């Protein structure tokens, strides 16, 4: 007869979200439950384990104790294994059946997810891909809290984190876009100095905004950010309407925009290094066979896109 375990997977999940967010209030908002439910779950977990997991600082949030830090790593592995067991029970029982939670940077999603779903359905029909689309910092938080198995993202905000391991699968050089009728639209390439005096339509996402502003600032001029939007396609549509130029990394297959106008993509001659497209995961969490299979599919998709481009 097996002995019972005092704590639950729900308690571990609430603990991980609280550890990542740094407060019970933030964790309750992220989990969409009452703060009292998070606090009670963590209190009961501490009682069952007979260990203090957090130092609670009034008005300054939560800090993990050494025991809490150890549990954080162990809980990630346990929850990943629980998802694997659930998937095998719901599927055919094979290694390539069940859910895989994939995080994807918002602007990368249209370029990689359709091909990923198509390839996965063809080769591994038993795998169910669940996607979280977000910006870089949110993806890192989701990784740390164990809500996703890995992330597909740019190399933005990843440096200096010893818990994360990353692998570069593609490079995305920056390029400028201008309206179809722009005086430079017929050029094969440009330098940003030729556009720096014009209004900049900024893709206003965390880390991304700093990257694009730094590209223009490197020309020795202060970017004239006239318009901001968090939508990749809105940036293209605003440029097509003649409201300014922009700098992006991923290239759509068409020059047409949602607004009906047309943009022209111009490679940059400034010699700035391209952004790296990376697969990122928590180093201490062992990946399941189906997760590794999905990651391999993304490697192949990235290689095919690079060859086609």
mmCIF file with all atom_site columns, N, CA, C and O in Angstrom, residues 44-87:
data_model
loop_
_atom_site.group_PDB
_atom_site.id
_atom_site.type_symbol
_atom_site.label_atom_id
_atom_site.label_alt_id
_atom_site.label_comp_id
_atom_site.label_asym_id
_atom_site.label_entity_id
_atom_site.label_seq_id
_atom_site.pdbx_PDB_ins_code
_atom_site.Cartn_x
_atom_site.Cartn_y
_atom_site.Cartn_z
_atom_site.occupancy
_atom_site.B_iso_or_equiv
_atom_site.pdbx_formal_charge
_atom_site.auth_seq_id
_atom_site.auth_comp_id
_atom_site.auth_asym_id
_atom_site.auth_atom_id
_atom_site.pdbx_PDB_model_num
ATOM 1   N N  . UNK A 1 44 ? -0.901 26.115 3.674   1.00 0.00 ? 44 UNK A N  1
ATOM 2   C CA . UNK A 1 44 ? -1.084 24.672 3.860   1.00 0.00 ? 44 UNK A CA 1
ATOM 3   C C  . UNK A 1 44 ? 0.108  23.885 3.333   1.00 0.00 ? 44 UNK A C  1
ATOM 4   O O  . UNK A 1 44 ? 0.491  22.856 3.900   1.00 0.00 ? 44 UNK A O  1
ATOM 5   N N  . UNK A 1 45 ? 0.707  24.366 2.243   1.00 0.00 ? 45 UNK A N  1
ATOM 6   C CA . UNK A 1 45 ? 1.889  23.701 1.706   1.00 0.00 ? 45 UNK A CA 1
ATOM 7   C C  . UNK A 1 45 ? 3.048  23.794 2.699   1.00 0.00 ? 45 UNK A C  1
ATOM 8   O O  . UNK A 1 45 ? 3.752  22.800 2.941   1.00 0.00 ? 45 UNK A O  1
ATOM 9   N N  . UNK A 1 46 ? 3.249  24.961 3.276   1.00 0.00 ? 46 UNK A N  1
ATOM 10  C CA . UNK A 1 46 ? 4.296  25.118 4.284   1.00 0.00 ? 46 UNK A CA 1
ATOM 11  C C  . UNK A 1 46 ? 4.032  24.227 5.498   1.00 0.00 ? 46 UNK A C  1
ATOM 12  O O  . UNK A 1 46 ? 4.960  23.617 6.051   1.00 0.00 ? 46 UNK A O  1
ATOM 13  N N  . UNK A 1 47 ? 2.777  24.155 5.892   1.00 0.00 ? 47 UNK A N  1
ATOM 14  C CA . UNK A 1 47 ? 2.421  23.308 7.037   1.00 0.00 ? 47 UNK A CA 1
ATOM 15  C C  . UNK A 1 47 ? 2.677  21.846 6.719   1.00 0.00 ? 47 UNK A C  1
ATOM 16  O O  . UNK A 1 47 ? 3.260  21.117 7.536   1.00 0.00 ? 47 UNK A O  1
ATOM 17  N N  . UNK A 1 48 ? 2.283  21.398 5.531   1.00 0.00 ? 48 UNK A N  1
ATOM 18  C CA . UNK A 1 48 ? 2.460  19.991 5.173   1.00 0.00 ? 48 UNK A CA 1
ATOM 19  C C  . UNK A 1 48 ? 3.933  19.623 5.043   1.00 0.00 ? 48 UNK A C  1
ATOM 20  O O  . UNK A 1 48 ? 4.343  18.510 5.399   1.00 0.00 ? 48 UNK A O  1
ATOM 21  N N  . UNK A 1 49 ? 4.730  20.544 4.524   1.00 0.00 ? 49 UNK A N  1
ATOM 22  C CA . UNK A 1 49 ? 6.152  20.270 4.343   1.00 0.00 ? 49 UNK A CA 1
ATOM 23  C C  . UNK A 1 49 ? 6.977  20.601 5.585   1.00 0.00 ? 49 UNK A C  1
ATOM 24  O O  . UNK A 1 49 ? 8.165  20.293 5.641   1.00 0.00 ? 49 UNK A O  1
ATOM 25  N N  . UNK A 1 50 ? 6.338  21.283 6.538   1.00 0.00 ? 50 UNK A N  1
ATOM 26  C CA . UNK A 1 50 ? 7.010  21.710 7.762   1.00 0.00 ? 50 UNK A CA 1
ATOM 27  C C  . UNK A 1 50 ? 8.252  22.537 7.443   1.00 0.00 ? 50 UNK A C  1
ATOM 28  O O  . UNK A 1 50 ? 9.341  22.323 7.980   1.00 0.00 ? 50 UNK A O  1
ATOM 29  N N  . UNK A 1 51 ? 8.061  23.479 6.517   1.00 0.00 ? 51 UNK A N  1
ATOM 30  C CA . UNK A 1 51 ? 9.168  24.342 6.091   1.00 0.00 ? 51 UNK A CA 1
ATOM 31  C C  . UNK A 1 51 ? 8.610  25.705 5.692   1.00 0.00 ? 51 UNK A C  1
ATOM 32  O O  . UNK A 1 51 ? 7.545  25.797 5.076   1.00 0.00 ? 51 UNK A O  1
ATOM 33  N N  . UNK A 1 52 ? 9.314  26.766 6.057   1.00 0.00 ? 52 UNK A N  1
ATOM 34  C CA . UNK A 1 52 ? 8.933  28.099 5.619   1.00 0.00 ? 52 UNK A CA 1
ATOM 35  C C  . UNK A 1 52 ? 9.475  28.317 4.216   1.00 0.00 ? 52 UNK A C  1
ATOM 36  O O  . UNK A 1 52 ? 10.669 28.174 3.969   1.00 0.00 ? 52 UNK A O  1
ATOM 37  N N  . UNK A 1 53 ? 8.586  28.661 3.290   1.00 0.00 ? 53 UNK A N  1
ATOM 38  C CA . UNK A 1 53 ? 8.965  28.810 1.889   1.00 0.00 ? 53 UNK A CA 1
ATOM 39  C C  . UNK A 1 53 ? 9.214  30.258 1.498   1.00 0.00 ? 53 UNK A C  1
ATOM 40  O O  . UNK A 1 53 ? 9.971  30.523 0.555   1.00 0.00 ? 53 UNK A O  1
ATOM 41  N N  . UNK A 1 54 ? 8.578  31.193 2.178   1.00 0.00 ? 54 UNK A N  1
ATOM 42  C CA . UNK A 1 54 ? 8.715  32.614 1.862   1.00 0.00 ? 54 UNK A CA 1
ATOM 43  C C  . UNK A 1 54 ? 9.059  33.414 3.104   1.00 0.00 ? 54 UNK A C  1
ATOM 44  O O  . UNK A 1 54 ? 8.626  33.083 4.209   1.00 0.00 ? 54 UNK A O  1
ATOM 45  N N  . UNK A 1 55 ? 9.815  34.477 2.895   1.00 0.00 ? 55 UNK A N  1
ATOM 46  C CA . UNK A 1 55 ? 9.918  35.544 3.891   1.00 0.00 ? 55 UNK A CA 1
ATOM 47  C C  . UNK A 1 55 ? 8.927  36.612 3.455   1.00 0.00 ? 55 UNK A C  1
ATOM 48  O O  . UNK A 1 55 ? 9.029  37.153 2.345   1.00 0.00 ? 55 UNK A O  1
ATOM 49  N N  . UNK A 1 56 ? 7.956  36.896 4.298   1.00 0.00 ? 56 UNK A N  1
ATOM 50  C CA . UNK A 1 56 ? 6.893  37.843 3.965   1.00 0.00 ? 56 UNK A CA 1
ATOM 51  C C  . UNK A 1 56 ? 7.260  39.215 4.508   1.00 0.00 ? 56 UNK A C  1
ATOM 52  O O  . UNK A 1 56 ? 7.335  39.408 5.719   1.00 0.00 ? 56 UNK A O  1
ATOM 53  N N  . UNK A 1 57 ? 7.471  40.162 3.603   1.00 0.00 ? 57 UNK A N  1
ATOM 54  C CA . UNK A 1 57 ? 7.868  41.510 3.991   1.00 0.00 ? 57 UNK A CA 1
ATOM 55  C C  . UNK A 1 57 ? 6.690  42.447 3.770   1.00 0.00 ? 57 UNK A C  1
ATOM 56  O O  . UNK A 1 57 ? 6.209  42.583 2.648   1.00 0.00 ? 57 UNK A O  1
ATOM 57  N N  . UNK A 1 58 ? 6.212  43.047 4.831   1.00 0.00 ? 58 UNK A N  1
ATOM 58  C CA . UNK A 1 58 ? 5.027  43.900 4.734   1.00 0.00 ? 58 UNK A CA 1
ATOM 59  C C  . UNK A 1 58 ? 5.266  45.038 3.736   1.00 0.00 ? 58 UNK A C  1
ATOM 60  O O  . UNK A 1 58 ? 6.194  45.835 3.887   1.00 0.00 ? 58 UNK A O  1
ATOM 61  N N  . UNK A 1 59 ? 4.422  45.080 2.735   1.00 0.00 ? 59 UNK A N  1
ATOM 62  C CA . UNK A 1 59 ? 4.501  46.136 1.735   1.00 0.00 ? 59 UNK A CA 1
ATOM 63  C C  . UNK A 1 59 ? 5.597  45.960 0.706   1.00 0.00 ? 59 UNK A C  1
ATOM 64  O O  . UNK A 1 59 ? 5.735  46.772 -0.205  1.00 0.00 ? 59 UNK A O  1
ATOM 65  N N  . UNK A 1 60 ? 6.406  44.863 0.830   1.00 0.00 ? 60 UNK A N  1
ATOM 66  C CA . UNK A 1 60 ? 7.504  44.674 -0.120  1.00 0.00 ? 60 UNK A CA 1
ATOM 67  C C  . UNK A 1 60 ? 7.507  43.289 -0.757  1.00 0.00 ? 60 UNK A C  1
ATOM 68  O O  . UNK A 1 60 ? 8.488  42.893 -1.391  1.00 0.00 ? 60 UNK A O  1
ATOM 69  N N  . UNK A 1 61 ? 6.425  42.540 -0.573  1.00 0.00 ? 61 UNK A N  1
ATOM 70  C CA . UNK A 1 61 ? 6.275  41.279 -1.284  1.00 0.00 ? 61 UNK A CA 1
ATOM 71  C C  . UNK A 1 61 ? 6.955  40.102 -0.613  1.00 0.00 ? 61 UNK A C  1
ATOM 72  O O  . UNK A 1 61 ? 7.241  40.103 0.582   1.00 0.00 ? 61 UNK A O  1
ATOM 73  N N  . UNK A 1 62 ? 7.224  39.075 -1.420  1.00 0.00 ? 62 UNK A N  1
ATOM 74  C CA . UNK A 1 62 ? 7.720  37.789 -0.948  1.00 0.00 ? 62 UNK A CA 1
ATOM 75  C C  . UNK A 1 62 ? 9.155  37.549 -1.404  1.00 0.00 ? 62 UNK A C  1
ATOM 76  O O  . UNK A 1 62 ? 9.532  37.926 -2.511  1.00 0.00 ? 62 UNK A O  1
ATOM 77  N N  . UNK A 1 63 ? 9.918  36.895 -0.547  1.00 0.00 ? 63 UNK A N  1
ATOM 78  C CA . UNK A 1 63 ? 11.276 36.459 -0.894  1.00 0.00 ? 63 UNK A CA 1
ATOM 79  C C  . UNK A 1 63 ? 11.384 34.979 -0.550  1.00 0.00 ? 63 UNK A C  1
ATOM 80  O O  . UNK A 1 63 ? 10.998 34.558 0.544   1.00 0.00 ? 63 UNK A O  1
ATOM 81  N N  . UNK A 1 64 ? 11.887 34.180 -1.484  1.00 0.00 ? 64 UNK A N  1
ATOM 82  C CA . UNK A 1 64 ? 12.031 32.752 -1.247  1.00 0.00 ? 64 UNK A CA 1
ATOM 83  C C  . UNK A 1 64 ? 13.112 32.482 -0.201  1.00 0.00 ? 64 UNK A C  1
ATOM 84  O O  . UNK A 1 64 ? 14.190 33.080 -0.233  1.00 0.00 ? 64 UNK A O  1
ATOM 85  N N  . UNK A 1 65 ? 12.823 31.575 0.698   1.00 0.00 ? 65 UNK A N  1
ATOM 86  C CA . UNK A 1 65 ? 13.834 31.060 1.618   1.00 0.00 ? 65 UNK A CA 1
ATOM 87  C C  . UNK A 1 65 ? 14.671 30.018 0.880   1.00 0.00 ? 65 UNK A C  1
ATOM 88  O O  . UNK A 1 65 ? 14.314 29.594 -0.233  1.00 0.00 ? 65 UNK A O  1
ATOM 89  N N  . UNK A 1 66 ? 15.787 29.568 1.445   1.00 0.00 ? 66 UNK A N  1
ATOM 90  C CA . UNK A 1 66 ? 16.537 28.477 0.802   1.00 0.00 ? 66 UNK A CA 1
ATOM 91  C C  . UNK A 1 66 ? 15.667 27.252 0.531   1.00 0.00 ? 66 UNK A C  1
ATOM 92  O O  . UNK A 1 66 ? 15.786 26.628 -0.535  1.00 0.00 ? 66 UNK A O  1
ATOM 93  N N  . UNK A 1 67 ? 14.791 26.906 1.485   1.00 0.00 ? 67 UNK A N  1
ATOM 94  C CA . UNK A 1 67 ? 13.883 25.770 1.262   1.00 0.00 ? 67 UNK A CA 1
ATOM 95  C C  . UNK A 1 67 ? 12.926 26.071 0.116   1.00 0.00 ? 67 UNK A C  1
ATOM 96  O O  . UNK A 1 67 ? 12.597 25.189 -0.686  1.00 0.00 ? 67 UNK A O  1
ATOM 97  N N  . UNK A 1 68 ? 12.482 27.327 0.019   1.00 0.00 ? 68 UNK A N  1
ATOM 98  C CA . UNK A 1 68 ? 11.591 27.714 -1.065  1.00 0.00 ? 68 UNK A CA 1
ATOM 99  C C  . UNK A 1 68 ? 12.256 27.636 -2.418  1.00 0.00 ? 68 UNK A C  1
ATOM 100 O O  . UNK A 1 68 ? 11.649 27.217 -3.411  1.00 0.00 ? 68 UNK A O  1
ATOM 101 N N  . UNK A 1 69 ? 13.533 28.027 -2.476  1.00 0.00 ? 69 UNK A N  1
ATOM 102 C CA . UNK A 1 69 ? 14.262 27.957 -3.747  1.00 0.00 ? 69 UNK A CA 1
ATOM 103 C C  . UNK A 1 69 ? 14.437 26.508 -4.191  1.00 0.00 ? 69 UNK A C  1
ATOM 104 O O  . UNK A 1 69 ? 14.308 26.195 -5.379  1.00 0.00 ? 69 UNK A O  1
ATOM 105 N N  . UNK A 1 70 ? 14.726 25.620 -3.241  1.00 0.00 ? 70 UNK A N  1
ATOM 106 C CA . UNK A 1 70 ? 14.860 24.201 -3.605  1.00 0.00 ? 70 UNK A CA 1
ATOM 107 C C  . UNK A 1 70 ? 13.537 23.648 -4.105  1.00 0.00 ? 70 UNK A C  1
ATOM 108 O O  . UNK A 1 70 ? 13.482 22.920 -5.108  1.00 0.00 ? 70 UNK A O  1
ATOM 109 N N  . UNK A 1 71 ? 12.462 24.012 -3.417  1.00 0.00 ? 71 UNK A N  1
ATOM 110 C CA . UNK A 1 71 ? 11.147 23.520 -3.835  1.00 0.00 ? 71 UNK A CA 1
ATOM 111 C C  . UNK A 1 71 ? 10.756 24.072 -5.196  1.00 0.00 ? 71 UNK A C  1
ATOM 112 O O  . UNK A 1 71 ? 10.110 23.395 -5.991  1.00 0.00 ? 71 UNK A O  1
ATOM 113 N N  . UNK A 1 72 ? 11.154 25.294 -5.494  1.00 0.00 ? 72 UNK A N  1
ATOM 114 C CA . UNK A 1 72 ? 10.830 25.898 -6.780  1.00 0.00 ? 72 UNK A CA 1
ATOM 115 C C  . UNK A 1 72 ? 11.337 25.038 -7.935  1.00 0.00 ? 72 UNK A C  1
ATOM 116 O O  . UNK A 1 72 ? 10.607 24.767 -8.896  1.00 0.00 ? 72 UNK A O  1
ATOM 117 N N  . UNK A 1 73 ? 12.576 24.593 -7.854  1.00 0.00 ? 73 UNK A N  1
ATOM 118 C CA . UNK A 1 73 ? 13.134 23.735 -8.903  1.00 0.00 ? 73 UNK A CA 1
ATOM 119 C C  . UNK A 1 73 ? 12.433 22.379 -8.930  1.00 0.00 ? 73 UNK A C  1
ATOM 120 O O  . UNK A 1 73 ? 12.080 21.864 -9.999  1.00 0.00 ? 73 UNK A O  1
ATOM 121 N N  . UNK A 1 74 ? 12.196 21.798 -7.760  1.00 0.00 ? 74 UNK A N  1
ATOM 122 C CA . UNK A 1 74 ? 11.575 20.478 -7.687  1.00 0.00 ? 74 UNK A CA 1
ATOM 123 C C  . UNK A 1 74 ? 10.126 20.522 -8.174  1.00 0.00 ? 74 UNK A C  1
ATOM 124 O O  . UNK A 1 74 ? 9.654  19.595 -8.849  1.00 0.00 ? 74 UNK A O  1
ATOM 125 N N  . UNK A 1 75 ? 9.422  21.597 -7.841  1.00 0.00 ? 75 UNK A N  1
ATOM 126 C CA . UNK A 1 75 ? 8.020  21.713 -8.241  1.00 0.00 ? 75 UNK A CA 1
ATOM 127 C C  . UNK A 1 75 ? 7.885  21.822 -9.745  1.00 0.00 ? 75 UNK A C  1
ATOM 128 O O  . UNK A 1 75 ? 6.946  21.279 -10.340 1.00 0.00 ? 75 UNK A O  1
ATOM 129 N N  . UNK A 1 76 ? 8.806  22.528 -10.392 1.00 0.00 ? 76 UNK A N  1
ATOM 130 C CA . UNK A 1 76 ? 8.767  22.632 -11.854 1.00 0.00 ? 76 UNK A CA 1
ATOM 131 C C  . UNK A 1 76 ? 8.867  21.247 -12.494 1.00 0.00 ? 76 UNK A C  1
ATOM 132 O O  . UNK A 1 76 ? 8.111  20.918 -13.416 1.00 0.00 ? 76 UNK A O  1
ATOM 133 N N  . UNK A 1 77 ? 9.808  20.459 -12.013 1.00 0.00 ? 77 UNK A N  1
ATOM 134 C CA . UNK A 1 77 ? 9.983  19.116 -12.569 1.00 0.00 ? 77 UNK A CA 1
ATOM 135 C C  . UNK A 1 77 ? 8.765  18.252 -12.298 1.00 0.00 ? 77 UNK A C  1
ATOM 136 O O  . UNK A 1 77 ? 8.320  17.504 -13.176 1.00 0.00 ? 77 UNK A O  1
ATOM 137 N N  . UNK A 1 78 ? 8.219  18.349 -11.095 1.00 0.00 ? 78 UNK A N  1
ATOM 138 C CA . UNK A 1 78 ? 7.074  17.526 -10.738 1.00 0.00 ? 78 UNK A CA 1
ATOM 139 C C  . UNK A 1 78 ? 5.850  17.878 -11.573 1.00 0.00 ? 78 UNK A C  1
ATOM 140 O O  . UNK A 1 78 ? 5.133  16.990 -12.058 1.00 0.00 ? 78 UNK A O  1
ATOM 141 N N  . UNK A 1 79 ? 5.605  19.171 -11.783 1.00 0.00 ? 79 UNK A N  1
ATOM 142 C CA . UNK A 1 79 ? 4.462  19.588 -12.585 1.00 0.00 ? 79 UNK A CA 1
ATOM 143 C C  . UNK A 1 79 ? 4.644  19.203 -14.049 1.00 0.00 ? 79 UNK A C  1
ATOM 144 O O  . UNK A 1 79 ? 3.678  18.840 -14.725 1.00 0.00 ? 79 UNK A O  1
ATOM 145 N N  . UNK A 1 80 ? 5.881  19.291 -14.546 1.00 0.00 ? 80 UNK A N  1
ATOM 146 C CA . UNK A 1 80 ? 6.139  18.859 -15.917 1.00 0.00 ? 80 UNK A CA 1
ATOM 147 C C  . UNK A 1 80 ? 5.868  17.371 -16.068 1.00 0.00 ? 80 UNK A C  1
ATOM 148 O O  . UNK A 1 80 ? 5.277  16.920 -17.059 1.00 0.00 ? 80 UNK A O  1
ATOM 149 N N  . UNK A 1 81 ? 6.286  16.595 -15.081 1.00 0.00 ? 81 UNK A N  1
ATOM 150 C CA . UNK A 1 81 ? 6.035  15.155 -15.119 1.00 0.00 ? 81 UNK A CA 1
ATOM 151 C C  . UNK A 1 81 ? 4.546  14.855 -14.999 1.00 0.00 ? 81 UNK A C  1
ATOM 152 O O  . UNK A 1 81 ? 4.031  13.943 -15.660 1.00 0.00 ? 81 UNK A O  1
ATOM 153 N N  . UNK A 1 82 ? 3.835  15.642 -14.194 1.00 0.00 ? 82 UNK A N  1
ATOM 154 C CA . UNK A 1 82 ? 2.391  15.446 -14.048 1.00 0.00 ? 82 UNK A CA 1
ATOM 155 C C  . UNK A 1 82 ? 1.675  15.693 -15.369 1.00 0.00 ? 82 UNK A C  1
ATOM 156 O O  . UNK A 1 82 ? 0.747  14.955 -15.738 1.00 0.00 ? 82 UNK A O  1
ATOM 157 N N  . UNK A 1 83 ? 2.126  16.735 -16.117 1.00 0.00 ? 83 UNK A N  1
ATOM 158 C CA . UNK A 1 83 ? 1.520  16.987 -17.425 1.00 0.00 ? 83 UNK A CA 1
ATOM 159 C C  . UNK A 1 83 ? 1.795  15.831 -18.376 1.00 0.00 ? 83 UNK A C  1
ATOM 160 O O  . UNK A 1 83 ? 0.948  15.454 -19.197 1.00 0.00 ? 83 UNK A O  1
ATOM 161 N N  . UNK A 1 84 ? 2.990  15.274 -18.281 1.00 0.00 ? 84 UNK A N  1
ATOM 162 C CA . UNK A 1 84 ? 3.337  14.142 -19.136 1.00 0.00 ? 84 UNK A CA 1
ATOM 163 C C  . UNK A 1 84 ? 2.455  12.932 -18.821 1.00 0.00 ? 84 UNK A C  1
ATOM 164 O O  . UNK A 1 84 ? 1.949  12.266 -19.729 1.00 0.00 ? 84 UNK A O  1
ATOM 165 N N  . UNK A 1 85 ? 2.253  12.637 -17.541 1.00 0.00 ? 85 UNK A N  1
ATOM 166 C CA . UNK A 1 85 ? 1.401  11.513 -17.146 1.00 0.00 ? 85 UNK A CA 1
ATOM 167 C C  . UNK A 1 85 ? -0.026 11.738 -17.617 1.00 0.00 ? 85 UNK A C  1
ATOM 168 O O  . UNK A 1 85 ? -0.682 10.820 -18.133 1.00 0.00 ? 85 UNK A O  1
ATOM 169 N N  . UNK A 1 86 ? -0.502 12.977 -17.478 1.00 0.00 ? 86 UNK A N  1
ATOM 170 C CA . UNK A 1 86 ? -1.858 13.291 -17.923 1.00 0.00 ? 86 UNK A CA 1
ATOM 171 C C  . UNK A 1 86 ? -2.000 13.073 -19.423 1.00 0.00 ? 86 UNK A C  1
ATOM 172 O O  . UNK A 1 86 ? -2.977 12.497 -19.902 1.00 0.00 ? 86 UNK A O  1
ATOM 173 N N  . UNK A 1 87 ? -0.982 13.542 -20.179 1.00 0.00 ? 87 UNK A N  1
ATOM 174 C CA . UNK A 1 87 ? -1.054 13.384 -21.627 1.00 0.00 ? 87 UNK A CA 1
ATOM 175 C C  . UNK A 1 87 ? -1.029 11.935 -22.055 1.00 0.00 ? 87 UNK A C  1
ATOM 176 O O  . UNK A 1 87 ? -1.762 11.525 -22.958 1.00 0.00 ? 87 UNK A O  1
#
